Coordinates of C-alpha atoms in Angstrom, one line a residue:
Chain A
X1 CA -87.6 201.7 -81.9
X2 CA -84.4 203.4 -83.2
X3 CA -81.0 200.9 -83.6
X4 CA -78.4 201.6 -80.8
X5 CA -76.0 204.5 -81.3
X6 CA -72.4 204.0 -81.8
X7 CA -71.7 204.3 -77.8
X8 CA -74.7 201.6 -77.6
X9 CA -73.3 199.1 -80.1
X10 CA -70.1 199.2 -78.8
X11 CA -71.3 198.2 -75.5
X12 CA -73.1 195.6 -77.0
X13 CA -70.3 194.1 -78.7
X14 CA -68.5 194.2 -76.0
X15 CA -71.5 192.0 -74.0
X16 CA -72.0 189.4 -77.3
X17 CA -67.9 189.2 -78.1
X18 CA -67.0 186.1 -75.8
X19 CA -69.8 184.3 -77.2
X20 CA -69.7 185.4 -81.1
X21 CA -68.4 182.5 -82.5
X22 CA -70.3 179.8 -81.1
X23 CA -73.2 181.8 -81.8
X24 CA -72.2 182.3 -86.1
X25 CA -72.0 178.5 -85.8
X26 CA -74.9 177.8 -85.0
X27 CA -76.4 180.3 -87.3
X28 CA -79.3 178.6 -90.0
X29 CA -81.2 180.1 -92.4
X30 CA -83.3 177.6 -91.9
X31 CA -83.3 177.8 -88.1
X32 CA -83.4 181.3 -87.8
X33 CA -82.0 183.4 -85.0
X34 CA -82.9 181.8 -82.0
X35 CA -80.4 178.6 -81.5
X36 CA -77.7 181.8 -81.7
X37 CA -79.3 183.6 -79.4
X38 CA -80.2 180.9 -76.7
X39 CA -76.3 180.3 -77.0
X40 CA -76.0 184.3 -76.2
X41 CA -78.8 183.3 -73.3
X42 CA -77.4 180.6 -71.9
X43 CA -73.8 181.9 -71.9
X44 CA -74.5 185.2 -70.0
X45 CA -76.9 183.5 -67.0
X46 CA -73.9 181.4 -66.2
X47 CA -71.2 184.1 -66.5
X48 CA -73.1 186.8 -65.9
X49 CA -76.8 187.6 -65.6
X50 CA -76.4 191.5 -65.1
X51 CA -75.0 191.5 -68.7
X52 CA -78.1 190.3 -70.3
X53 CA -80.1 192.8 -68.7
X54 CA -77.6 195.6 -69.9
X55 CA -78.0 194.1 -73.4
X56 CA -81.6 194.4 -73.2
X57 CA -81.0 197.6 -71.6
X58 CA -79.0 199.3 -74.5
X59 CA -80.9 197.6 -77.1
X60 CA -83.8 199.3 -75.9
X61 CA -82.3 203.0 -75.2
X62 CA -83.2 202.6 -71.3
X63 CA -81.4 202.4 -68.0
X64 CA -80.7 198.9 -66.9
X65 CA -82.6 199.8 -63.8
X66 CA -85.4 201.0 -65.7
X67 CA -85.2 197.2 -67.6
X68 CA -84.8 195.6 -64.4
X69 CA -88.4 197.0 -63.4
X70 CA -89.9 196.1 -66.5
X71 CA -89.2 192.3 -66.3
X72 CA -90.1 192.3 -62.3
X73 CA -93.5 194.1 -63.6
X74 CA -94.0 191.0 -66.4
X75 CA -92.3 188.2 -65.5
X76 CA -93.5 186.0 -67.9
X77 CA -91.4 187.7 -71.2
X78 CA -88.9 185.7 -72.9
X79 CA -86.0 187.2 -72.7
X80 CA -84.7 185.5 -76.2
X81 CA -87.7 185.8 -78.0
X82 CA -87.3 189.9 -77.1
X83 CA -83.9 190.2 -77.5
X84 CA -84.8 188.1 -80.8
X85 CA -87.6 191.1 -82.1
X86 CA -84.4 193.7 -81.1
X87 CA -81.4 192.2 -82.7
X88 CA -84.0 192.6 -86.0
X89 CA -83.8 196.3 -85.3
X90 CA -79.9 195.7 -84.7
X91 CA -78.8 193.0 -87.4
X92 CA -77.7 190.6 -85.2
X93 CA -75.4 189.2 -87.7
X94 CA -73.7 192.3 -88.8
X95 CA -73.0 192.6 -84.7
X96 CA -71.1 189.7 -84.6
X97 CA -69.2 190.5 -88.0
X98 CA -68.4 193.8 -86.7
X99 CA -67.2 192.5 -83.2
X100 CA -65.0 190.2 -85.0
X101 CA -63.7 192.4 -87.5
X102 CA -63.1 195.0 -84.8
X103 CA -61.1 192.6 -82.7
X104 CA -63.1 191.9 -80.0
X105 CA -64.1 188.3 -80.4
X106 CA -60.5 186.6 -82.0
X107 CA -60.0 184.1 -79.5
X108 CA -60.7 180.9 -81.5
X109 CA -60.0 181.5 -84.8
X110 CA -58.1 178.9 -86.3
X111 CA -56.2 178.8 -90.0
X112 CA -56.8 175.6 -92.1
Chain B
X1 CA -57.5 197.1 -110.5
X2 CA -56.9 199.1 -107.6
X3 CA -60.3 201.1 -106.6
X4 CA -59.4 204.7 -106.0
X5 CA -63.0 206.0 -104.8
X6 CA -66.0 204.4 -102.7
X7 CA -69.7 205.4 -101.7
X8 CA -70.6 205.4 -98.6
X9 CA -74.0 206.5 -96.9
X10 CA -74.1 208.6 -93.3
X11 CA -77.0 210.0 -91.7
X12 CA -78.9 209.8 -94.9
X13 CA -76.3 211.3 -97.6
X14 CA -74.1 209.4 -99.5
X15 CA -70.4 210.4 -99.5
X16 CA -68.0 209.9 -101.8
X17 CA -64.3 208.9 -100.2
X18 CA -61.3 208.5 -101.8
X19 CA -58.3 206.2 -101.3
X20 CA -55.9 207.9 -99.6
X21 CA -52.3 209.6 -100.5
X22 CA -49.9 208.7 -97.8
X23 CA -50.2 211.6 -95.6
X24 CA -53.6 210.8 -94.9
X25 CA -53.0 207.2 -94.7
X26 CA -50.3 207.8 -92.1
X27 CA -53.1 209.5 -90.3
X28 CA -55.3 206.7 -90.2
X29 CA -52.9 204.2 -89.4
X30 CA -52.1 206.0 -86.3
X31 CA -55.7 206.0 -85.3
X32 CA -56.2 202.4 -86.4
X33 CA -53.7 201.5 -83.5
X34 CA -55.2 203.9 -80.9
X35 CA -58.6 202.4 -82.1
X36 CA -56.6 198.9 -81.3
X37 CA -55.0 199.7 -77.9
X38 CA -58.7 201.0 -76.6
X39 CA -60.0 197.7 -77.7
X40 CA -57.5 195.6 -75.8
X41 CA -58.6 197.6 -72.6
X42 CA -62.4 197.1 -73.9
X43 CA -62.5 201.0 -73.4
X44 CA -65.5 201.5 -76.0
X45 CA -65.4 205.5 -75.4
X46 CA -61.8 205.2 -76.7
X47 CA -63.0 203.4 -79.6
X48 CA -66.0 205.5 -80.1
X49 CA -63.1 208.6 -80.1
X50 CA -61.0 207.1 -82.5
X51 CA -63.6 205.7 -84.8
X52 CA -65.1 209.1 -84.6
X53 CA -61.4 210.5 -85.3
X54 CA -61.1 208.0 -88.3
X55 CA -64.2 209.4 -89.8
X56 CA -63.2 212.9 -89.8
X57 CA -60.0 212.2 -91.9
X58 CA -61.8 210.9 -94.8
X59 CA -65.0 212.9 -94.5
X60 CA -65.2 216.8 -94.5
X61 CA -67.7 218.5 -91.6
X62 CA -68.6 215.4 -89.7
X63 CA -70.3 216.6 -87.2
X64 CA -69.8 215.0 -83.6
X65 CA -73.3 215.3 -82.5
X66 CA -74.5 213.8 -85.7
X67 CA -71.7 211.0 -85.3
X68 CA -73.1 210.1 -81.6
X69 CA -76.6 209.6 -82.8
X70 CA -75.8 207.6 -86.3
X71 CA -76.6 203.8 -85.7
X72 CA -73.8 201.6 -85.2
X73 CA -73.8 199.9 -88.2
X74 CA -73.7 202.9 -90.6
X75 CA -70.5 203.6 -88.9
X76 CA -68.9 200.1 -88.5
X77 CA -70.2 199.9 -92.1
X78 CA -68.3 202.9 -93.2
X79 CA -65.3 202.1 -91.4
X80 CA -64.6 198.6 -92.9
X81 CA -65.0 199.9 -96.4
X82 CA -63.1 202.7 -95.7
X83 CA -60.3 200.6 -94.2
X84 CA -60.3 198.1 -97.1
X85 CA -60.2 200.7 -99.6
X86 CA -57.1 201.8 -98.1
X87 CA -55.5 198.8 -97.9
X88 CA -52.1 198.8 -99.4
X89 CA -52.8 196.8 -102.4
X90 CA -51.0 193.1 -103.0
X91 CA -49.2 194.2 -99.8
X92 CA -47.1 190.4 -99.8
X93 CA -45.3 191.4 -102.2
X94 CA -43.4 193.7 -99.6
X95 CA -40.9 191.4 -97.6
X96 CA -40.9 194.5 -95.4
X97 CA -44.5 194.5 -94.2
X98 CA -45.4 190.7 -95.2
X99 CA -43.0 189.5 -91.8
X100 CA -44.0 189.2 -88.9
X101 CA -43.5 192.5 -86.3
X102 CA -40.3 192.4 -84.3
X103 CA -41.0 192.5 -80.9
X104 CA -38.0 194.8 -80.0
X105 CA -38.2 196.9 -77.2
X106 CA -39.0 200.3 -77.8
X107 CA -36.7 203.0 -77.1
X108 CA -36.6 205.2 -74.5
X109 CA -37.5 208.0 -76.8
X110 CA -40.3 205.9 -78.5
X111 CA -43.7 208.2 -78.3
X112 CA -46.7 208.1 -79.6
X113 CA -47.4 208.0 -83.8
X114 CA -43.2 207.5 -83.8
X115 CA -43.8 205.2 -86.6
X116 CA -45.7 207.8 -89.2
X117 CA -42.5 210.7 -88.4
X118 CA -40.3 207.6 -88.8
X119 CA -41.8 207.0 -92.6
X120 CA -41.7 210.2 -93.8
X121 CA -37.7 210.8 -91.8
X122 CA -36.3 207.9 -94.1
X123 CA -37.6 209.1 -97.3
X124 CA -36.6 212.4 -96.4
X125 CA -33.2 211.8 -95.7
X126 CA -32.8 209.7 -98.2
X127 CA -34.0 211.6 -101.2
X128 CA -34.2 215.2 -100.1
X129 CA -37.8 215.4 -100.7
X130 CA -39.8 218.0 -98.8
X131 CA -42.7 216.6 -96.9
X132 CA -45.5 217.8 -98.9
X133 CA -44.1 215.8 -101.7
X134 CA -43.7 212.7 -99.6
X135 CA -47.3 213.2 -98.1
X136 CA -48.5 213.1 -102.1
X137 CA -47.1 209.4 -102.5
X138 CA -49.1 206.5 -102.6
X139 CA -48.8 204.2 -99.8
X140 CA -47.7 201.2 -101.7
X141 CA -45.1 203.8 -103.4
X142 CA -44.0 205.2 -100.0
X143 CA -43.6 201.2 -99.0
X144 CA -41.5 200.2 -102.1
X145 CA -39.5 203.4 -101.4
X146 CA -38.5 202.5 -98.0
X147 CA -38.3 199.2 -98.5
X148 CA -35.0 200.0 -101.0
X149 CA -33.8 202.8 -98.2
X150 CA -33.6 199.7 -95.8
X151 CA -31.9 197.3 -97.6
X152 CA -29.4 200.2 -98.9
X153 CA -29.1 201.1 -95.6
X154 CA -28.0 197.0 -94.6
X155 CA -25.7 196.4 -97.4
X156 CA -23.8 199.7 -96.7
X157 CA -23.5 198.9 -92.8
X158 CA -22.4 195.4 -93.5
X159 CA -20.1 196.8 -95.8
X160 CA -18.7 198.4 -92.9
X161 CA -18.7 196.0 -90.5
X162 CA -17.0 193.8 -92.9
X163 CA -13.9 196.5 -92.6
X164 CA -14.3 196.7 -88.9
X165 CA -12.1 194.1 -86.5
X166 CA -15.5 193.2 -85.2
X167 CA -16.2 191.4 -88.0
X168 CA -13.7 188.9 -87.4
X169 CA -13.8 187.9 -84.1
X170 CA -10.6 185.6 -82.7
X171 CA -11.5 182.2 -81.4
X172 CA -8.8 181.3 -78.9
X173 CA -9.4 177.4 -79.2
X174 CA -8.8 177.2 -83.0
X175 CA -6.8 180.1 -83.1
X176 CA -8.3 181.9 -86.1
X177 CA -10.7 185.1 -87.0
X178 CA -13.1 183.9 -88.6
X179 CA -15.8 186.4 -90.5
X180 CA -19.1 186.5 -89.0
X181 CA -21.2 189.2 -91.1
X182 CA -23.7 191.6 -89.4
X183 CA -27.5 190.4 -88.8
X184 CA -30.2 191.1 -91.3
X185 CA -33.2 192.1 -90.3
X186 CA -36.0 188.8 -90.3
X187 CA -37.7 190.5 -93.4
X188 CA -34.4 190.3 -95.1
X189 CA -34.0 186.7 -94.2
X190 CA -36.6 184.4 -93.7
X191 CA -38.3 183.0 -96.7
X192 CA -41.4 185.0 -97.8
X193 CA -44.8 182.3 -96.5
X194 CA -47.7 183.5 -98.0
X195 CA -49.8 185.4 -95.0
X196 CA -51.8 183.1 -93.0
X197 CA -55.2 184.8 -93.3
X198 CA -57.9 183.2 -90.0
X199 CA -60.7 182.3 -91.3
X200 CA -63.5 180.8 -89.5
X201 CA -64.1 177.1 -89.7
X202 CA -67.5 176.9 -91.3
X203 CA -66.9 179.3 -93.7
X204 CA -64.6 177.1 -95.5
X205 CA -65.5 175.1 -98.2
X206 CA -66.2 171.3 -98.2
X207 CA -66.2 168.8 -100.5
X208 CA -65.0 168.3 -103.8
X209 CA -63.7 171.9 -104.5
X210 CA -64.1 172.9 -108.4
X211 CA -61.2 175.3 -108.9
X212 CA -62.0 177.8 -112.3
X213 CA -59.4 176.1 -114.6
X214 CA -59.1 179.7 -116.9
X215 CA -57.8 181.6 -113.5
X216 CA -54.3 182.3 -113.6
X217 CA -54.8 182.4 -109.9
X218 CA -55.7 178.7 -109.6
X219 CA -53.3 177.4 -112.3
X220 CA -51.1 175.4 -109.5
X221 CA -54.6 173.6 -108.2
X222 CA -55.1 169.9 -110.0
X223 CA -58.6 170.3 -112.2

């Protein structure tokens, strides 16, 4: 599997930005990934289930209907344990450093 | 020690980029705020334009075709260090740039990239230099420069308005002038803070902080 494009990550970004924060503060090396991206879980089936599908979606180079059909074909997948295997593909922590830096998740910073 | 070259990698091949003079820094800052105005509207193929635009100032035959299929992170990657190389180094020491914006309304000839004609226009003017000569600058040069147009500029209109009538304007209840000089602009004014830089919470340090007692930097810190 091939990381996202440009177009692709920005998408993405755009899809992870509101929850960015919470999720680098929950990040452990000891933990791993997965507390973040339960957060990232969590977050978008409240505000907004078609997201996670378009995350999967662009993570994966299909269409979101094409994703869509997948997880009605094999219910049973974890949807953070695979968007877990594709944020290794796509460094999930350089995704929330560049969402940051870019500007699209500065709501909550605060200057002590 | 200001770094004047960087590597980066792209598609494979590593590049070398080099800080930028000011015409090419002018460039970029104009495509750093188009790049900021598509991100307010969330408009990634803005972004993707501008970042794509960004690219192409500091690196010869980018191809657009091979720019759409590069992973993200090569070119956030290449971006950042390209944008931090370019930074204007120990920029607070500029009152000029370390305030904060004015919110003035723009004027009704405002358009777009005003601000880059407007930098070169005041050195111009001011020294007689042609523009190929002001492009050559450094930006931190270019900054000093018009930082001392400004403030020339100031003293020699409030040097006028001290002459003027306006200057003195007549209180009928007391029955005197009395001189009220012309406002400075806030960089001329307000005491120069050290730039609030956000940082994120956890990423701070806690505890008992052991500050390096040889640094110059830290000499103000209790050991």
């Amino acid at each position: 599997m091939e990381p996202m494009t440009i177009h692709e990550g920005l998408e993405a970004m755009k899809i992870i930005a509101p929850y960015a924060l919470d999720m680098m503060a929950v990040l452990d090396k000891d933990k791993g990934a997965l507390p973040s991206i339960r957060i990232l879980v969590d977050g978008c089936q409240e505000n907004d289930p078609f997201a996670l599908m378009r995350l999967v979606a662009l993570m994966s180079h299909e269409h979101v209907e094409e994703t869509i059909e997948r997880y009605k074909e094999t219910p049973g997948i974890d949807l953070a344990v695979e968007l877990s295997n594709l944020l290794v593909i796509n460094p999930m922590v350089d995704l929330l450093n560049a969402a940051i830096f870019l500007g699209l998740a500065n709501e909550g910073l605060e200057n002590d | 020690m200001i770094i004047d070259r960087i590597n980066i990698t792209l598609d494979g091949r590593e590049i070398e980029i080099e800080r930028a003079r000011l015409g090419k820094y002018l460039k970029m800052q104009a495509i750093q705020r188009r790049f900021s105005d598509a991100t307010k509207k969330q408009d990634s193929g803005a972004m993707a334009a501008a970042l794509f635009e960004f690219l192409s100032t500091c690196i010869d035959n980018l191809d657009l075709g091979c720019f759409n299929r590069l992973p993200w992170y090569e070119v956030i990657t290449a971006y950042i260090a390209i944008t931090l190389l370019n930074k204007i180094p120990d920029s607070e020491r500029f009152a000029v740039l370390s305030s904060k914006a004015s919110h003035a309304k723009k004027p009704a000839w405002d358009y777009q990239d005003r601000q880059e004609y407007t930098w070169i226009h005041l050195i111009a003017y001011a020294y007689k230099w042609t523009r190929n000569v002001i492009e050559n600058l450094w930006p931190e040069e270019a900054v000093a420069f018009l930082q001392e147009i400004i403030a020339e500029q100031q003293a020699e209109r409030e040097f006028l308005h001290s002459l003027s009538e306006l200057a003195y304007p007549y209180n009928a209840s007391t029955k005197k002038s009395t001189y009220r000089p012309l406002h400075k602009p806030l960089w001329m004014v307000e005491a120069k803070d050290v730039k609030k830089t956000l940082i994120l919470r956890e990423f701070l340090p806690v505890g008992i902080v052991q500050y390096p007692e040889e640094d110059e930097d830290y000499k103000e810190f209790v050991h």
